Coordinates of C-alpha atoms in Angstrom, one line a residue:
Chain A
M17 CA 255.7 -21.4 204.7
T18 CA 258.5 -19.7 202.7
P19 CA 258.3 -20.6 199.1
L20 CA 261.1 -22.3 197.4
S21 CA 263.4 -19.9 195.4
R22 CA 263.0 -20.0 191.6
R23 CA 266.8 -20.1 191.5
T24 CA 267.0 -23.3 193.6
V25 CA 269.5 -25.8 192.0
L26 CA 270.3 -29.4 192.8
R27 CA 274.0 -29.5 193.4
G28 CA 276.5 -32.2 193.2
L29 CA 280.2 -32.5 192.3
G30 CA 280.6 -30.5 189.0
A31 CA 276.9 -30.3 188.5
A32 CA 274.2 -27.7 189.2
V33 CA 270.8 -28.6 187.8
G34 CA 268.2 -25.9 187.7
L35 CA 264.6 -26.7 188.4
P36 CA 261.3 -26.4 186.6
L37 CA 258.7 -24.1 187.9
L38 CA 257.1 -25.9 190.9
D39 CA 254.0 -25.0 193.0
A40 CA 256.4 -24.8 196.0
M41 CA 258.0 -21.8 194.3
I42 CA 254.7 -19.8 194.3
P43 CA 253.7 -18.0 197.5
V44 CA 250.8 -19.8 199.1
G45 CA 248.5 -16.7 199.0
R46 CA 249.0 -16.2 195.4
L47 CA 248.5 -19.9 194.5
A48 CA 245.2 -19.8 196.4
A49 CA 244.2 -16.6 194.5
A50 CA 244.8 -18.3 191.2
A51 CA 242.4 -15.9 189.6
A52 CA 245.4 -13.6 189.0
P53 CA 248.4 -15.8 188.3
P54 CA 251.7 -14.0 188.0
R55 CA 252.8 -13.2 184.4
R56 CA 255.4 -15.7 183.3
P57 CA 258.6 -14.5 181.7
I58 CA 258.4 -14.6 177.9
R59 CA 261.0 -16.9 176.2
L60 CA 262.4 -16.0 172.9
V61 CA 263.8 -18.3 170.2
C62 CA 265.3 -16.8 167.0
M63 CA 265.9 -19.3 164.2
E64 CA 267.7 -18.5 161.0
M65 CA 267.9 -20.6 157.9
V66 CA 270.1 -19.4 155.0
H67 CA 269.5 -19.4 151.2
G68 CA 266.0 -17.9 151.3
A69 CA 263.1 -20.1 150.1
A70 CA 261.6 -21.5 146.9
G71 CA 258.5 -19.4 147.6
S72 CA 260.4 -16.2 147.2
S73 CA 261.0 -16.9 143.5
A74 CA 258.5 -15.6 140.9
I75 CA 257.2 -19.1 140.2
G76 CA 257.3 -20.1 143.9
A77 CA 255.3 -17.0 144.9
K78 CA 252.6 -17.8 142.3
K79 CA 252.4 -21.4 143.6
N80 CA 252.4 -20.2 147.2
L81 CA 255.3 -22.4 148.1
W82 CA 256.1 -20.2 151.1
A83 CA 253.3 -17.9 152.1
P84 CA 249.6 -19.0 151.7
A85 CA 247.4 -17.3 149.1
A86 CA 244.8 -16.0 151.6
T87 CA 245.6 -13.3 154.2
G88 CA 243.8 -13.1 157.5
R89 CA 242.8 -16.1 159.5
D90 CA 241.4 -18.4 156.8
F91 CA 244.6 -19.4 155.1
D92 CA 245.5 -22.8 153.6
L93 CA 249.0 -24.0 154.4
S94 CA 248.8 -27.2 152.3
P95 CA 250.7 -25.9 149.2
T96 CA 253.3 -24.1 151.3
S97 CA 256.5 -25.1 153.0
L98 CA 254.8 -24.1 156.3
R99 CA 252.4 -27.1 156.2
P100 CA 254.3 -29.0 159.0
L101 CA 253.0 -26.2 161.2
E102 CA 249.3 -26.9 160.6
P103 CA 248.8 -28.4 164.1
F104 CA 250.1 -25.0 165.5
R105 CA 248.2 -22.7 163.0
D106 CA 246.6 -20.9 166.0
H107 CA 250.0 -20.0 167.2
L108 CA 251.3 -18.8 163.8
T109 CA 251.8 -15.2 162.7
I110 CA 253.0 -15.4 159.0
V111 CA 254.4 -12.1 157.7
S112 CA 255.1 -12.2 154.0
N113 CA 256.3 -9.9 151.2
C114 CA 258.9 -8.1 153.4
D115 CA 262.4 -7.1 152.2
V116 CA 265.8 -7.0 153.9
E117 CA 267.4 -4.1 152.1
N118 CA 270.2 -3.9 154.5
A119 CA 271.5 -7.2 153.1
D120 CA 271.7 -5.6 149.6
P121 CA 275.0 -4.2 148.4
F122 CA 275.5 -0.5 149.2
T123 CA 278.6 0.0 147.1
A124 CA 280.3 -1.5 144.0
S125 CA 282.7 -3.5 146.1
E126 CA 279.8 -5.1 148.0
I127 CA 278.1 -6.5 144.9
G128 CA 278.2 -10.3 144.9
G129 CA 279.0 -10.6 148.6
D130 CA 275.4 -11.5 149.6
H131 CA 276.3 -14.9 151.0
F132 CA 279.0 -13.4 153.1
R133 CA 277.0 -10.7 154.8
S134 CA 273.4 -11.8 155.0
S135 CA 273.4 -13.7 158.3
A136 CA 274.8 -10.7 160.1
V137 CA 271.8 -8.8 158.9
F138 CA 269.0 -11.2 159.9
L139 CA 268.6 -10.3 163.5
T140 CA 270.3 -6.9 163.4
Q141 CA 268.5 -5.6 160.3
S142 CA 271.7 -3.5 160.0
H143 CA 274.1 -3.2 157.1
P144 CA 277.4 -4.9 158.0
K145 CA 280.7 -3.0 157.4
Q146 CA 282.7 -4.6 154.6
T147 CA 285.9 -5.7 156.4
A148 CA 287.8 -9.0 156.7
G149 CA 289.6 -7.6 159.8
A150 CA 288.7 -7.3 163.4
D151 CA 286.9 -4.0 162.9
V152 CA 283.6 -5.7 162.2
R153 CA 280.4 -3.7 162.7
A154 CA 276.7 -4.5 162.3
G155 CA 274.0 -3.7 164.9
I156 CA 272.7 -5.0 168.2
S157 CA 270.6 -8.1 167.4
L158 CA 267.0 -8.5 168.4
D159 CA 267.7 -11.4 170.7
Q160 CA 270.4 -9.4 172.5
L161 CA 268.2 -6.4 173.0
Y162 CA 265.8 -8.7 174.7
A163 CA 268.5 -10.5 176.7
Q164 CA 270.0 -7.3 177.9
R165 CA 266.7 -6.0 179.2
F166 CA 264.9 -9.2 180.3
G167 CA 267.5 -11.9 180.5
Q168 CA 269.6 -10.6 183.4
E169 CA 267.7 -12.5 186.1
T170 CA 268.8 -15.9 184.7
P171 CA 272.2 -17.6 185.1
L172 CA 272.7 -17.2 181.3
P173 CA 271.3 -14.1 179.7
S174 CA 271.1 -15.9 176.4
M175 CA 272.4 -18.9 174.4
Q176 CA 273.6 -19.0 170.8
L177 CA 273.4 -22.4 169.1
C178 CA 274.2 -23.6 165.6
I179 CA 274.2 -26.7 163.5
E180 CA 276.9 -26.1 160.9
P181 CA 280.7 -25.6 161.5
I182 CA 281.5 -22.0 162.4
D183 CA 285.2 -22.2 163.3
Q184 CA 286.6 -20.3 160.3
M185 CA 288.9 -17.4 161.0
G186 CA 289.7 -14.3 159.0
G187 CA 288.0 -13.4 155.8
C188 CA 285.4 -15.6 154.1
G189 CA 285.1 -13.8 150.8
Y190 CA 284.3 -10.6 149.0
G191 CA 286.2 -8.7 151.8
Y192 CA 283.9 -9.9 154.6
S193 CA 285.0 -11.4 157.9
C194 CA 283.8 -14.9 158.6
V195 CA 282.0 -13.7 161.7
Y196 CA 279.4 -12.1 159.4
T197 CA 278.6 -15.6 158.0
D198 CA 278.8 -17.4 161.3
A199 CA 277.1 -15.3 163.9
I200 CA 273.6 -14.0 164.1
S201 CA 273.7 -12.6 167.7
W202 CA 275.4 -9.3 168.2
A203 CA 275.7 -8.0 171.8
T204 CA 276.9 -4.7 170.5
P205 CA 277.4 -3.4 167.0
T206 CA 281.0 -4.5 167.2
R207 CA 280.7 -7.7 169.3
P208 CA 279.2 -10.8 167.6
L209 CA 278.6 -13.7 169.9
P210 CA 280.1 -17.1 169.2
M211 CA 277.6 -19.9 168.6
I212 CA 277.8 -23.4 170.1
R213 CA 277.6 -26.4 167.8
N214 CA 278.3 -29.2 170.2
P215 CA 275.3 -30.5 172.2
R216 CA 277.7 -31.7 174.9
V217 CA 279.0 -28.2 175.4
V218 CA 275.4 -26.9 175.7
F219 CA 274.5 -29.6 178.2
D220 CA 277.5 -28.9 180.3
T221 CA 276.8 -25.2 180.1
L222 CA 273.2 -25.6 181.3
F223 CA 273.9 -28.0 184.1
G224 CA 277.3 -26.9 185.4
V225 CA 277.2 -23.2 184.9
S226 CA 275.8 -22.2 188.3
D227 CA 278.2 -24.3 190.3
P228 CA 281.5 -22.6 191.0
A229 CA 283.1 -26.0 191.6
A230 CA 282.2 -27.2 188.1
S231 CA 285.6 -27.0 186.4
P232 CA 286.0 -28.4 182.9
D233 CA 288.3 -31.1 184.4
E234 CA 285.6 -32.2 186.8
R235 CA 283.0 -32.4 184.1
R236 CA 285.4 -34.5 182.0
A237 CA 286.1 -36.7 185.0
R238 CA 282.4 -37.2 185.5
R239 CA 281.9 -38.3 181.9
R240 CA 284.9 -40.7 182.1
E241 CA 283.1 -42.5 184.9
D242 CA 280.2 -43.0 182.6
R243 CA 277.7 -41.7 185.1
S244 CA 274.8 -39.5 184.6
I245 CA 274.8 -36.0 185.9
L246 CA 271.8 -37.0 187.9
D247 CA 273.9 -39.5 189.9
W248 CA 275.8 -36.6 191.3
I249 CA 272.7 -34.8 192.5
V250 CA 270.8 -37.8 193.8
R251 CA 271.1 -36.8 197.5
S252 CA 270.2 -33.2 196.8
A253 CA 267.2 -34.3 194.7
A254 CA 266.0 -36.7 197.4
R255 CA 266.2 -33.9 200.0
L256 CA 264.1 -31.6 197.8
R257 CA 261.7 -34.4 196.9
A258 CA 260.9 -34.9 200.6
Q259 CA 259.7 -31.3 200.8
L260 CA 257.4 -31.4 197.8
G261 CA 253.8 -32.2 197.3
A262 CA 252.6 -35.0 195.0
G263 CA 252.2 -32.8 191.9
D264 CA 255.6 -31.2 192.3
R265 CA 257.2 -34.6 192.8
T266 CA 255.8 -35.7 189.5
R267 CA 256.9 -32.5 187.8
L268 CA 260.4 -32.9 189.2
D269 CA 260.6 -36.6 188.2
D270 CA 259.4 -35.9 184.7
Y271 CA 261.9 -33.1 184.3
L272 CA 264.9 -35.0 185.6
E273 CA 263.9 -37.9 183.3
S274 CA 264.0 -35.4 180.4
V275 CA 267.5 -34.3 181.4
R276 CA 268.6 -37.9 181.7
E277 CA 267.1 -38.7 178.3
V278 CA 268.9 -35.9 176.5
E279 CA 272.2 -36.7 178.3
R280 CA 271.8 -40.4 177.3
R281 CA 271.3 -39.4 173.6
I282 CA 274.4 -37.2 173.7
A283 CA 276.5 -39.9 175.3
A284 CA 275.2 -42.4 172.7
V285 CA 276.3 -40.1 169.9
E286 CA 279.7 -39.5 171.5
A287 CA 280.2 -43.3 171.9
R288 CA 279.3 -43.9 168.3
N289 CA 281.5 -41.1 166.9
E290 CA 284.5 -42.2 169.0
S291 CA 284.1 -45.8 168.0
G292 CA 286.2 -45.5 164.8
E293 CA 283.2 -46.1 162.6
P294 CA 283.3 -43.8 159.5
R295 CA 281.5 -40.5 160.0
E296 CA 279.6 -38.4 157.6
L297 CA 281.0 -35.3 159.4
P298 CA 284.5 -36.5 160.2
S299 CA 285.7 -33.1 161.4
A300 CA 282.8 -32.5 163.7
P301 CA 283.2 -32.8 167.5
A302 CA 282.2 -36.2 168.9
G303 CA 279.0 -34.8 170.5
V304 CA 277.7 -33.6 167.1
P305 CA 275.3 -36.1 165.5
D306 CA 276.0 -36.7 161.8
S307 CA 272.2 -36.6 161.2
F308 CA 270.8 -33.1 160.7
S309 CA 267.5 -33.9 162.3
D310 CA 269.1 -35.7 165.3
H311 CA 271.3 -32.7 165.8
V312 CA 268.5 -30.2 165.6
R313 CA 266.2 -32.3 167.9
T314 CA 268.9 -32.5 170.5
M315 CA 269.5 -28.8 170.4
V316 CA 265.7 -28.2 170.6
D317 CA 265.4 -30.5 173.6
L318 CA 268.3 -28.6 175.3
Q319 CA 266.5 -25.3 174.7
A320 CA 263.3 -26.7 176.2
L321 CA 265.3 -27.8 179.3
A322 CA 266.9 -24.4 179.5
F323 CA 263.6 -22.7 179.4
A324 CA 261.9 -25.2 181.9
S325 CA 264.8 -24.7 184.4
D326 CA 264.9 -20.9 183.7
V327 CA 268.6 -21.1 183.1
T328 CA 268.0 -18.8 180.2
R329 CA 265.0 -17.3 178.4
V330 CA 266.7 -16.4 175.1
C331 CA 268.1 -18.6 172.4
S332 CA 269.3 -17.9 168.9
F333 CA 269.6 -20.9 166.7
K334 CA 271.4 -20.8 163.4
L335 CA 270.3 -23.8 161.4
G336 CA 272.5 -23.4 158.3
R337 CA 275.5 -21.7 156.8
D338 CA 275.7 -19.8 153.6
N339 CA 277.2 -21.8 150.7
S340 CA 276.7 -25.0 152.6
N341 CA 276.2 -28.0 150.3
R342 CA 274.9 -30.2 153.0
T343 CA 272.3 -32.7 151.8
Y344 CA 269.0 -33.5 153.5
P345 CA 267.8 -36.9 152.1
E346 CA 265.0 -37.0 154.6
S347 CA 263.5 -34.0 152.8
G348 CA 262.7 -36.2 149.8
F349 CA 265.3 -34.5 147.7
A350 CA 268.9 -35.7 148.0
G351 CA 270.7 -32.8 146.1
P352 CA 273.0 -30.4 147.9
F353 CA 271.5 -27.4 149.6
H354 CA 273.4 -24.5 147.9
N355 CA 273.0 -26.0 144.5
A356 CA 269.3 -26.6 145.1
S357 CA 268.9 -22.9 146.0
H358 CA 270.3 -22.0 142.7
H359 CA 267.4 -23.4 140.8
S360 CA 267.8 -21.4 137.6
G361 CA 264.2 -20.3 137.9
K362 CA 263.0 -23.7 136.6
E363 CA 259.8 -25.0 138.1
D364 CA 261.0 -28.6 138.7
R365 CA 264.1 -27.4 140.5
I366 CA 262.1 -24.8 142.5
L367 CA 259.8 -27.6 143.7
E368 CA 262.8 -29.6 144.7
F369 CA 264.2 -26.7 146.7
A370 CA 260.8 -26.3 148.3
K371 CA 261.1 -29.8 149.7
I372 CA 264.2 -28.8 151.6
N373 CA 262.5 -25.7 152.9
T374 CA 259.6 -27.8 154.1
Y375 CA 262.0 -30.1 155.8
H376 CA 263.7 -27.2 157.6
V377 CA 260.3 -25.9 158.8
K378 CA 259.6 -29.3 160.3
T379 CA 262.3 -28.6 162.8
V380 CA 260.2 -25.7 164.0
A381 CA 257.2 -28.0 164.3
Y382 CA 259.3 -30.2 166.6
L383 CA 260.3 -27.2 168.6
L384 CA 256.7 -26.1 169.0
E385 CA 255.6 -29.6 169.9
T386 CA 258.4 -29.8 172.5
L387 CA 257.6 -26.4 174.1
A388 CA 253.9 -27.2 174.1
S389 CA 254.5 -30.3 176.1
T390 CA 256.9 -28.6 178.5
P391 CA 254.9 -27.3 181.6
D392 CA 255.3 -23.8 182.7
G393 CA 253.2 -23.5 185.9
D394 CA 249.7 -24.2 184.8
A395 CA 250.4 -23.3 181.2
S396 CA 253.0 -24.6 178.7
V397 CA 256.3 -23.0 177.8
L398 CA 254.9 -22.4 174.2
D399 CA 252.2 -20.2 175.6
N400 CA 254.9 -18.0 177.0
T401 CA 257.3 -18.1 174.1
L402 CA 257.9 -16.2 170.9
V403 CA 259.7 -18.0 168.1
L404 CA 261.0 -16.2 165.1
Y405 CA 262.0 -18.1 162.0
G406 CA 263.2 -16.7 158.7
S407 CA 266.0 -16.0 156.2
P408 CA 267.7 -12.8 155.2
M409 CA 267.7 -13.9 151.6
G410 CA 264.7 -14.2 149.4
D411 CA 265.2 -15.7 145.9
S412 CA 268.6 -17.3 146.3
N413 CA 268.8 -17.9 142.6
L414 CA 269.0 -14.2 142.2
H415 CA 270.8 -13.6 145.5
N416 CA 268.2 -11.0 146.3
H417 CA 266.6 -10.1 149.7
K418 CA 263.1 -9.5 148.6
R419 CA 259.9 -11.4 149.7
V420 CA 262.0 -13.1 152.4
P421 CA 260.6 -16.1 154.2
F422 CA 259.5 -15.2 157.8
F423 CA 257.0 -16.2 160.4
M424 CA 256.5 -16.0 164.1
A425 CA 255.1 -18.7 166.4
G426 CA 253.8 -18.7 169.9
R427 CA 251.8 -15.9 171.4
A428 CA 254.4 -14.2 173.6
G429 CA 252.2 -14.5 176.7
G430 CA 249.2 -13.2 174.8
A431 CA 250.8 -10.2 173.1
L432 CA 250.3 -11.8 169.7
K433 CA 246.9 -13.1 168.5
G434 CA 248.3 -15.9 166.3
G435 CA 246.5 -17.7 163.6
V436 CA 247.0 -14.9 161.0
H437 CA 248.8 -14.3 157.7
V438 CA 249.7 -10.7 157.0
R439 CA 250.9 -9.8 153.5
A440 CA 252.9 -6.6 153.8
P441 CA 252.7 -3.9 151.1
N442 CA 255.6 -4.1 148.5
G443 CA 258.8 -2.7 149.8
T444 CA 258.0 -3.1 153.5
P445 CA 261.2 -3.7 155.6
L446 CA 261.3 -7.0 157.5
A447 CA 262.5 -4.7 160.4
N448 CA 258.9 -3.5 160.7
A449 CA 257.8 -7.1 161.7
M450 CA 260.8 -7.3 164.0
L451 CA 260.0 -4.0 165.7
T452 CA 256.4 -5.2 166.2
A453 CA 257.8 -8.4 167.8
L454 CA 260.0 -6.3 170.1
H455 CA 257.0 -4.3 171.1
A456 CA 255.1 -7.6 171.9
L457 CA 258.1 -8.6 174.0
G458 CA 257.8 -5.5 176.1
F459 CA 259.8 -2.8 174.3
D460 CA 256.9 -0.4 174.1
D461 CA 259.3 2.5 174.1
L462 CA 261.5 1.4 171.2
P463 CA 260.8 3.8 168.3
A464 CA 262.8 1.9 165.6
F465 CA 264.8 -1.2 164.8
G466 CA 267.2 -1.5 161.9
D467 CA 265.7 0.2 158.9
S468 CA 262.1 -0.1 160.2
T469 CA 259.7 2.5 159.0
G470 CA 256.9 1.6 161.4
T471 CA 255.1 -1.3 163.0
M472 CA 252.5 -3.8 161.7
D473 CA 249.1 -4.8 162.9
L474 CA 249.8 -8.3 164.0
Chain B
M21 CA 252.4 24.6 138.2
T22 CA 254.8 23.0 140.7
K23 CA 253.8 19.6 139.7
L24 CA 254.5 20.4 136.0
F25 CA 257.9 21.7 136.9
V26 CA 258.7 18.6 138.9
A27 CA 257.5 16.4 136.1
A28 CA 259.6 18.3 133.6
L29 CA 262.7 17.9 135.8
T30 CA 262.0 14.2 136.3
A31 CA 261.7 13.7 132.5
L32 CA 265.0 15.5 132.0
A33 CA 266.7 13.4 134.6
L34 CA 265.4 10.2 133.0
A35 CA 266.4 11.4 129.5
D36 CA 269.9 12.1 130.9
A37 CA 270.1 8.6 132.6
A38 CA 269.0 7.0 129.4
S39 CA 271.8 8.6 127.4
N40 CA 274.5 7.9 129.9
V41 CA 275.8 4.7 131.5
T42 CA 278.1 6.4 134.0
G43 CA 277.7 4.8 137.4
T44 CA 277.7 1.5 139.3
W45 CA 275.6 -1.3 137.8
N46 CA 274.6 -4.5 139.7
M47 CA 274.9 -6.9 136.9
G48 CA 273.4 -10.4 137.0
L49 CA 275.2 -13.0 134.9
Q50 CA 272.8 -15.7 133.9
G51 CA 274.7 -19.0 134.4
G52 CA 273.2 -22.0 136.2
H53 CA 272.1 -19.2 138.5
V54 CA 272.3 -15.5 138.6
V55 CA 275.8 -14.3 139.6
P56 CA 275.9 -10.7 140.8
V57 CA 278.9 -8.8 139.6
A58 CA 279.9 -5.1 139.8
L59 CA 280.1 -3.2 136.5
V60 CA 281.4 0.3 137.1
L61 CA 281.4 2.6 134.0
K62 CA 282.3 6.2 133.1
Q63 CA 281.1 7.8 129.9
D64 CA 282.7 10.7 128.2
G65 CA 280.8 11.5 125.0
T66 CA 280.3 8.1 123.5
A67 CA 283.5 6.7 124.9
V68 CA 283.1 4.4 127.9
T69 CA 285.8 3.1 130.3
G70 CA 285.2 1.0 133.4
T71 CA 285.7 -2.3 135.2
I72 CA 283.9 -5.5 135.8
A73 CA 284.6 -7.7 138.9
L74 CA 284.3 -11.3 137.8
P75 CA 284.2 -14.2 140.2
T76 CA 287.1 -16.6 140.0
Q77 CA 287.0 -20.3 140.4
H78 CA 287.8 -19.8 144.1
A79 CA 284.6 -19.1 146.1
G80 CA 284.5 -15.6 147.5
E81 CA 287.2 -14.3 145.2
R82 CA 286.9 -12.0 142.2
K83 CA 289.1 -10.4 139.5
E84 CA 288.7 -6.9 138.3
V85 CA 289.0 -6.5 134.5
E86 CA 289.4 -3.1 132.9
L87 CA 287.1 -2.3 130.0
K88 CA 286.9 0.1 127.2
G89 CA 284.3 0.7 124.6
R90 CA 281.3 2.8 123.5
F91 CA 277.8 3.7 124.4
D92 CA 276.0 5.1 121.4
A93 CA 272.3 5.2 120.5
G94 CA 271.4 3.0 123.4
A95 CA 273.9 0.3 122.4
L96 CA 276.8 -0.7 124.7
K97 CA 280.0 -2.4 123.5
L98 CA 282.9 -3.0 125.9
S99 CA 286.0 -5.2 125.8
G100 CA 289.0 -5.9 128.1
A101 CA 291.7 -8.4 128.8
A102 CA 292.1 -10.3 132.1
D103 CA 295.6 -9.9 133.5
G104 CA 297.4 -12.8 135.1
A105 CA 295.2 -15.6 133.6
A106 CA 296.9 -18.8 132.7
E107 CA 296.2 -18.1 129.0
E108 CA 295.2 -14.9 127.3
T109 CA 291.6 -14.2 128.2
T110 CA 289.5 -11.4 126.7
I111 CA 286.1 -10.2 127.7
E112 CA 283.5 -8.9 125.2
I113 CA 280.4 -7.3 126.4
A114 CA 277.5 -6.2 124.2
G115 CA 274.2 -4.8 125.5
K116 CA 271.5 -2.2 125.1
M117 CA 269.6 0.1 127.4
L118 CA 265.9 -0.7 128.0
D119 CA 263.1 1.8 128.4
D120 CA 263.2 1.4 132.2
G121 CA 266.8 2.4 132.3
S122 CA 268.2 -1.1 132.9
L123 CA 270.7 -2.8 130.7
E124 CA 270.7 -6.3 129.1
G125 CA 273.0 -8.1 126.8
T126 CA 275.6 -10.8 126.4
I127 CA 279.1 -11.4 127.7
A128 CA 281.7 -13.6 126.0
M129 CA 285.0 -14.8 127.5
V130 CA 287.4 -15.9 124.9
A131 CA 290.4 -18.0 126.1
G132 CA 292.6 -20.6 124.4
G133 CA 290.5 -20.6 121.3
S134 CA 287.2 -21.4 123.1
T135 CA 284.4 -18.9 123.9
H136 CA 282.0 -19.1 126.9
S137 CA 279.0 -16.8 126.6
A138 CA 276.2 -15.8 128.9
T139 CA 273.4 -13.3 129.0
W140 CA 273.1 -10.6 131.6
T141 CA 270.9 -7.9 132.9
A142 CA 272.0 -4.9 135.0
E143 CA 270.4 -2.3 137.2
R144 CA 271.9 0.8 138.6
L145 CA 273.1 0.3 142.1
K146 CA 271.3 2.4 144.7
E147 CA 274.6 3.5 146.3
R148 CA 274.1 4.1 150.0
R149 CA 276.3 4.9 153.0
Q150 CA 276.1 2.7 156.1

């Protein structure tokens, strides 16, 4: 029997819903010879948080507020902001004590512009050209290197998501274009990729992109009718269901239920935000939840659906924006983010800032939890994913780029051992960790990345 | 022999750097947090001229102030007037060079009869090309 194509989609008017990996997509001979299952594609998530971490300050480093005291496998996460990741410690690769020198000023005119150029450095590890015009230049970002080589088989080579507003034009300060602050993915050294903030846009992109009939008007019409996207594909889903075995039917039903659940949450947020009730984020699109954690969770769920349906294998996810004074009361500290990061080197304020860092890391725990519970054949998506999380800034009170917070999670299909903390020698470029990650992702032939000086034993 | 020669050259270079403030300095003003500002100096004998790029009240903007003064026996004194301010504003900088070649000191901004002071440290910028 001919296996079902991995690219099979359930089609309806203005909708095209990709499918999770089903047994019916695996050739019978190979399924029977399960001793050598095919290697699943590796998914990549790159998450950036701005403003460094409390653990990058002198006091914070001594108190192990970011990196644990012990290196190797026997590390204690409890004093650190990484403690929400304890359930996933076997998937963790913590790389501490690295610097991002390409975010430092190179000339007198660049001094003081750290907030306006750092984000452009995070995934490119390249020094951005100081310009407020259109002649921007940084480097190709890590996620885009991967997407360009391994993301071409999927409908979307990559997705770029963000939480904070990124619609500023022109120069943002110190002679830097706003794109340096707003974009972390660079397709070429001169082409930053726009990031999507609105979960509705992500949802429509994921479940309409493959259908040539899915015009924006049709998508809007569908929403006006207050119907689920699944209502449009009900016949197509029933036809497919009839061809599937019991296990695949359960997988399909669970998956479609997840799609419906995310869609329902987005619709509920839109209804609330369009109701005329006062909003905390009045200028945000209706699909954007006012709550940071709700917003992040929805974006994470969308990424999990994108990976499960193989619509894309690469996501970059910008969680913050430099100079943002957003508050995170759920962190246990209600003060504004940017002010908290300027802690004056005082221990009590450093500890407050650490609460925000811990809260942000919790978002990664949710991502890992979600990916771990998303099936990928007979494994989970997490088994076949690499997550990078970090900041291009170190001690934000000094605006430096030393001892930057960084870790990886997931085992990249077995290429990373996980469960390890590596403290790099002083002065090690973070680019070394990223080059090592790229090698784990299949770039064995890549000799250098950014200002890397070598690889690390991870 | 080669090692001795290199050591001697290094010592000479350090001595020269210690007696001269010419160059670009990454200066950290110690306020509620450390604000990085560019201090660019040129020394001729003991006379020093230069600029300091101070942040304004508008985020992402800065104002360059011309400075004049002296660097003598490890002590730095500079002053300048900010053009275009609503009221006459003068900048007074005092500092000293430390053994590691960095600078530290105080900066005072005098405007409308009141003085705002802050301490600062500065390191030479490793100027690089992209």
